[in-house]
mmCIF file of C-alpha atoms in Angstrom:
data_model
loop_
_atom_site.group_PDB
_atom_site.id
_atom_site.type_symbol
_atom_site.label_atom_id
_atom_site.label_comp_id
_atom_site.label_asym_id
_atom_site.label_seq_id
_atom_site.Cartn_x
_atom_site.Cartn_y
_atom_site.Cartn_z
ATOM 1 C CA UNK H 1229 0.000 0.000 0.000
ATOM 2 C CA UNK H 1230 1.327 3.384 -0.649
ATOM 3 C CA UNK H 1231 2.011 6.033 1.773
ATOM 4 C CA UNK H 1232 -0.889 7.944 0.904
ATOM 5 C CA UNK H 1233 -3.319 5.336 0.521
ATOM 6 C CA UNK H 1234 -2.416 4.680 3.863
ATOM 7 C CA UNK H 1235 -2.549 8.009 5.244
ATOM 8 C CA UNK H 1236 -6.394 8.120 3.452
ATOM 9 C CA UNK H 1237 -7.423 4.984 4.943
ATOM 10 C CA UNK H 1238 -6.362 6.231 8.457
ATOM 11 C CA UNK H 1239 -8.062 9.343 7.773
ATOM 12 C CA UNK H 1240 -11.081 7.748 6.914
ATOM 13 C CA UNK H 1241 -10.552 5.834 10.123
ATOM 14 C CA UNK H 1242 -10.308 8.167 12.533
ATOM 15 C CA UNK H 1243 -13.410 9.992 11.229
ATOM 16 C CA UNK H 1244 -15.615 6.760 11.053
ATOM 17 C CA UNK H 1245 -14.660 6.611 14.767
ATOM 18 C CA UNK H 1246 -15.757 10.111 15.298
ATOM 19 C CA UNK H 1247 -18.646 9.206 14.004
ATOM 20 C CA UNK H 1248 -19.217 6.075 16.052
ATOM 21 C CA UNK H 1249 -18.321 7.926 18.997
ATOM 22 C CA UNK H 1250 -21.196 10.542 18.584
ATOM 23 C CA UNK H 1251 -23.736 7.849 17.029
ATOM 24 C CA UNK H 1252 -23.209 5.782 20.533
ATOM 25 C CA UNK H 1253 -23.119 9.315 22.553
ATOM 26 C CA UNK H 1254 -26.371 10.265 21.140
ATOM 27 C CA UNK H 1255 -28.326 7.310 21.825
ATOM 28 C CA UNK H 1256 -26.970 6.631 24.983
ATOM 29 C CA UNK H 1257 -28.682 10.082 25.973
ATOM 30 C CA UNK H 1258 -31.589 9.680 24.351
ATOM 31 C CA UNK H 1259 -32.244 6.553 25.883
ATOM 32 C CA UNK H 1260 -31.743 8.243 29.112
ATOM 33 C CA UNK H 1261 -33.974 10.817 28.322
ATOM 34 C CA UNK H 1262 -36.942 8.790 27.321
ATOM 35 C CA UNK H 1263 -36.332 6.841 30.291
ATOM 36 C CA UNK H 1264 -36.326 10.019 32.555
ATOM 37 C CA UNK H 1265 -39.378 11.234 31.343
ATOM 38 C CA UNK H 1266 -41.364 8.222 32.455
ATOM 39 C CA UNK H 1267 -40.449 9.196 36.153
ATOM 40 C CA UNK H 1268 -39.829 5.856 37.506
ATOM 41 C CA UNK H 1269 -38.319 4.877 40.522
ATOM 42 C CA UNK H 1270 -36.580 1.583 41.253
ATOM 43 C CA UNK H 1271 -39.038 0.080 43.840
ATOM 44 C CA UNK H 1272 -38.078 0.338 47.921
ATOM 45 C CA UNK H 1273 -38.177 -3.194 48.129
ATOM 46 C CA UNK H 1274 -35.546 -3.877 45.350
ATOM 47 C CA UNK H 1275 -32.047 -5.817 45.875
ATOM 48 C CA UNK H 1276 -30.407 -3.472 43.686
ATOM 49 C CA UNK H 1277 -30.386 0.675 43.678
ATOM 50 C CA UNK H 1278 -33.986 1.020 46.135
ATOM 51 C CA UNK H 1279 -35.390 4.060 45.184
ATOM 52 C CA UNK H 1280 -32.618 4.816 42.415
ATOM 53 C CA UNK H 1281 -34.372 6.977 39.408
ATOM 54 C CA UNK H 1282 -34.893 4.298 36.069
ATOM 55 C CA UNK H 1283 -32.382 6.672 33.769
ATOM 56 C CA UNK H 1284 -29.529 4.120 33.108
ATOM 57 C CA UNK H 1285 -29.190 0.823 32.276
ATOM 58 C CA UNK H 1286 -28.277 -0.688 36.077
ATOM 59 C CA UNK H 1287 -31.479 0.863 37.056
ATOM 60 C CA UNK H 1288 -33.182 -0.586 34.074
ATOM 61 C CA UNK H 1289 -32.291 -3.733 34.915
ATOM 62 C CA UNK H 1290 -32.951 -3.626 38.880
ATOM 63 C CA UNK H 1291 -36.564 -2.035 38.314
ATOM 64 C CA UNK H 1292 -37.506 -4.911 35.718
ATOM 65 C CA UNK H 1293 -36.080 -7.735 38.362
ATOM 66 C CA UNK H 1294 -38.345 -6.491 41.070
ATOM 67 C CA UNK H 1295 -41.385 -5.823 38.410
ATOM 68 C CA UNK H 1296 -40.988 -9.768 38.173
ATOM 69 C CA UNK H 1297 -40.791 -10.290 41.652
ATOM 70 C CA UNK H 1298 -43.812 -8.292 42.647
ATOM 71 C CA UNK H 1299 -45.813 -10.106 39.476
ATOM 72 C CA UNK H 1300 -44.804 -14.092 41.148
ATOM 73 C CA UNK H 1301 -45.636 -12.451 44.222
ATOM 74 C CA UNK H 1302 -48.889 -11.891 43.132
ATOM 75 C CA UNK H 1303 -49.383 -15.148 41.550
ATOM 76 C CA UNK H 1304 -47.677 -17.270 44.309
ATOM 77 C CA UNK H 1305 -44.874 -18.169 41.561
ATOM 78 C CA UNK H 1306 -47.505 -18.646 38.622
ATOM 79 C CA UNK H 1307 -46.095 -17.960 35.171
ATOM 80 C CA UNK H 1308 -48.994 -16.003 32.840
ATOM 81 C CA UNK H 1309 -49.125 -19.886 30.772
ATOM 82 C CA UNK H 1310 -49.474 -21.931 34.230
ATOM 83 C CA UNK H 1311 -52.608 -19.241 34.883
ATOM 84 C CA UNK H 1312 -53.962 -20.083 31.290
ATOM 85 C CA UNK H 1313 -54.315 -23.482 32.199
ATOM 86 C CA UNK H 1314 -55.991 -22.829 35.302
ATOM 87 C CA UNK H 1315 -58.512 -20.326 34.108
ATOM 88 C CA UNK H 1316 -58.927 -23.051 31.394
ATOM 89 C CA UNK H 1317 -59.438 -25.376 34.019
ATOM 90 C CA UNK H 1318 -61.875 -23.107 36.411
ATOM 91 C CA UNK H 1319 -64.074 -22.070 33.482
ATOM 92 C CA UNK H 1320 -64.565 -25.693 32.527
ATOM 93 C CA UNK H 1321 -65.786 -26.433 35.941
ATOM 94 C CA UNK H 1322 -67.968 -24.039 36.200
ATOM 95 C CA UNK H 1323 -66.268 -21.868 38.515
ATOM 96 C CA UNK H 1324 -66.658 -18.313 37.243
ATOM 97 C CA UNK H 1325 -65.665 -16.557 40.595
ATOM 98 C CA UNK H 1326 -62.423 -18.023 40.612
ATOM 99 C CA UNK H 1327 -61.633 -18.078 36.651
ATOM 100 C CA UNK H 1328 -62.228 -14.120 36.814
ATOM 101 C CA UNK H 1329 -59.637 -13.842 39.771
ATOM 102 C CA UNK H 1330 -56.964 -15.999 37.842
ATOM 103 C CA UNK H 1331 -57.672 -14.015 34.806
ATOM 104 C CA UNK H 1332 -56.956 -11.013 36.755
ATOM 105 C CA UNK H 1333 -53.956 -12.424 38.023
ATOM 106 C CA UNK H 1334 -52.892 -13.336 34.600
ATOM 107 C CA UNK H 1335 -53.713 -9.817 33.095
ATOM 108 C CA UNK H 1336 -51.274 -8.486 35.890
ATOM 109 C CA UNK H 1337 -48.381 -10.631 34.986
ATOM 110 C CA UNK H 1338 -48.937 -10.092 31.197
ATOM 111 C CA UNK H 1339 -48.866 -6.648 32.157
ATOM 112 C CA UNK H 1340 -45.130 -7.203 33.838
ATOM 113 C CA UNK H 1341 -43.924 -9.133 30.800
ATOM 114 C CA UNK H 1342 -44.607 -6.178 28.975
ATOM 115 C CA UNK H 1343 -42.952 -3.388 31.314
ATOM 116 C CA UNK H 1344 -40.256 -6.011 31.881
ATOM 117 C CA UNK H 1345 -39.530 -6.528 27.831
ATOM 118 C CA UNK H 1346 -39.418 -2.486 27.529
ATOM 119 C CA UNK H 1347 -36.809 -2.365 30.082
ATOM 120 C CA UNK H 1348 -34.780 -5.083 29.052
ATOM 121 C CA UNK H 1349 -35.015 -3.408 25.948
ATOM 122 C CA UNK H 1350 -33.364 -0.064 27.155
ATOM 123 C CA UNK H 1351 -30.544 -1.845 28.889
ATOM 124 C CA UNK H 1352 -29.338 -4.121 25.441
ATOM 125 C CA UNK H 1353 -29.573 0.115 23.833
ATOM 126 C CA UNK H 1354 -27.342 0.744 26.029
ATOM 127 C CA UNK H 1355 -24.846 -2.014 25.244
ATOM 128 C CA UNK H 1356 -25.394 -1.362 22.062
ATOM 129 C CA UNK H 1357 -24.395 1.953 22.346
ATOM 130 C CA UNK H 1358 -21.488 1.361 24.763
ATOM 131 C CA UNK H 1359 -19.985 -1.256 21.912
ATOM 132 C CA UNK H 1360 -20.472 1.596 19.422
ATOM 133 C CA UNK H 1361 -18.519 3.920 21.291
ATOM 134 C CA UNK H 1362 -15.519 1.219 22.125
ATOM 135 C CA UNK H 1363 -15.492 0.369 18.236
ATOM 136 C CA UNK H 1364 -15.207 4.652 17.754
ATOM 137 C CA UNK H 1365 -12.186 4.321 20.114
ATOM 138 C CA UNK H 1366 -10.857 1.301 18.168
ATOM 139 C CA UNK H 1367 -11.172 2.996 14.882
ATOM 140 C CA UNK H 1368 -9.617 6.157 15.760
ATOM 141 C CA UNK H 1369 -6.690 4.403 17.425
ATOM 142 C CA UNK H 1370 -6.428 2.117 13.873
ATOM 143 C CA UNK H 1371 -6.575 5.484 12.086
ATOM 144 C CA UNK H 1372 -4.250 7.064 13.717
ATOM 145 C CA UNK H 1373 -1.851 4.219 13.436
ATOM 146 C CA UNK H 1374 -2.248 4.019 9.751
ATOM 147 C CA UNK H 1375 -1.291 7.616 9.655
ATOM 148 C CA UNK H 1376 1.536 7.419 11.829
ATOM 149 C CA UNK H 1377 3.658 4.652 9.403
ATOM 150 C CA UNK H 1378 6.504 5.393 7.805
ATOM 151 C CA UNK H 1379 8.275 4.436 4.503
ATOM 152 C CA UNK H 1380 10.819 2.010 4.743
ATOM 153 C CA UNK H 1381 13.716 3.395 2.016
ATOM 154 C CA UNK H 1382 13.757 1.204 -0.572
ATOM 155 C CA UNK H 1383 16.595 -1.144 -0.321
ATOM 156 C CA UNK H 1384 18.718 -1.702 -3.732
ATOM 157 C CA UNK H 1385 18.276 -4.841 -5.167
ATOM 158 C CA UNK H 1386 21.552 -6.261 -5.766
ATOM 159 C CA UNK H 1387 22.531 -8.997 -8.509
ATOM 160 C CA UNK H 1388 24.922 -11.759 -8.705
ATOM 161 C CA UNK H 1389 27.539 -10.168 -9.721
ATOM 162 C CA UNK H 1390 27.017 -7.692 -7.148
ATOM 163 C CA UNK H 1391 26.312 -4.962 -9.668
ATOM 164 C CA UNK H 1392 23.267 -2.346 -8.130
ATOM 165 C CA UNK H 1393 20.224 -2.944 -9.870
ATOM 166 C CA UNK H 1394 17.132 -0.462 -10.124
ATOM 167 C CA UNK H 1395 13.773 -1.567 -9.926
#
């Protein structure tokens, strides 16, 4: 490769990791802002950051841990397909009453699922963004190799006889 092919392609590097740098900058603060603005708060009871505002991804993550532990709670460790059979079952025998609670119970975990899968789904954005970020220091640092190389002087080629040769 030439000198100055190699001086472009670090170039290019170093501004692709620019780029990466901002692209993971920006939606690692939007995600924290559309986080913020639903104004929730990691739950008292929680193992991890009580009472922490949800704007980052470890309070992500702790508020959708307790969300499931509240929703077995309130199930006594049913999982929203266990509750389908039993509503299944309750209806068949006639038991409205007690079909009506389970579905209630079952609306409340499928309601958890959901909160849970939007969390979850603001803590892999993060990652996402985090890797984007690392690859924007990567790049840069490749760049900025590629521009730093130097030319070797080309060495004469020398021939049997000992007689310099050009090439």
């Amino acid at each position: 490769m030439s000198k100055s092919a190699t001086k472009i392609a670090g170039i290019v590097s170093i501004i692709a990791g620019i780029v990466f740098i901002v692209a993971g900058a920006v939606t690692w603060g939007l995600i924290t802002s559309n986080l913020a603005e639903q104004n929730i708060t990691v739950a008292d009871d929680s193992e991890m950051l009580p009472g922490d505002d949800v704007n980052g991804p470890f309070s992500a993550f702790a508020e959708a841990q307790i969300i499931n532990r509240h929703a077995m709670d309130s199930t006594g460790g049913k999982t929203y397909a266990e509750l389908g059979g039993e509503v299944g079952a309750a209806e068949a025998a006639g038991d409205t009453a007690l079909a009506e609670e389970l579905q209630g119970q079952r609306t409340t975990v499928m309601n958890a699922s959901f909160l849970r899968a939007s969390l979850f789904t603001s803590v892999v954005s993060y990652g996402v963004a985090a890797l984007v970020m690392g690859l924007g220091v990567l790049w840069i640092l490749v760049g900025w190799a590629l521009t730093s190389l130097r030319t070797a002087p080309v060495a004469p080629v020398v021939s049997q006889d000992r007689a310099p040769v050009t090439v």
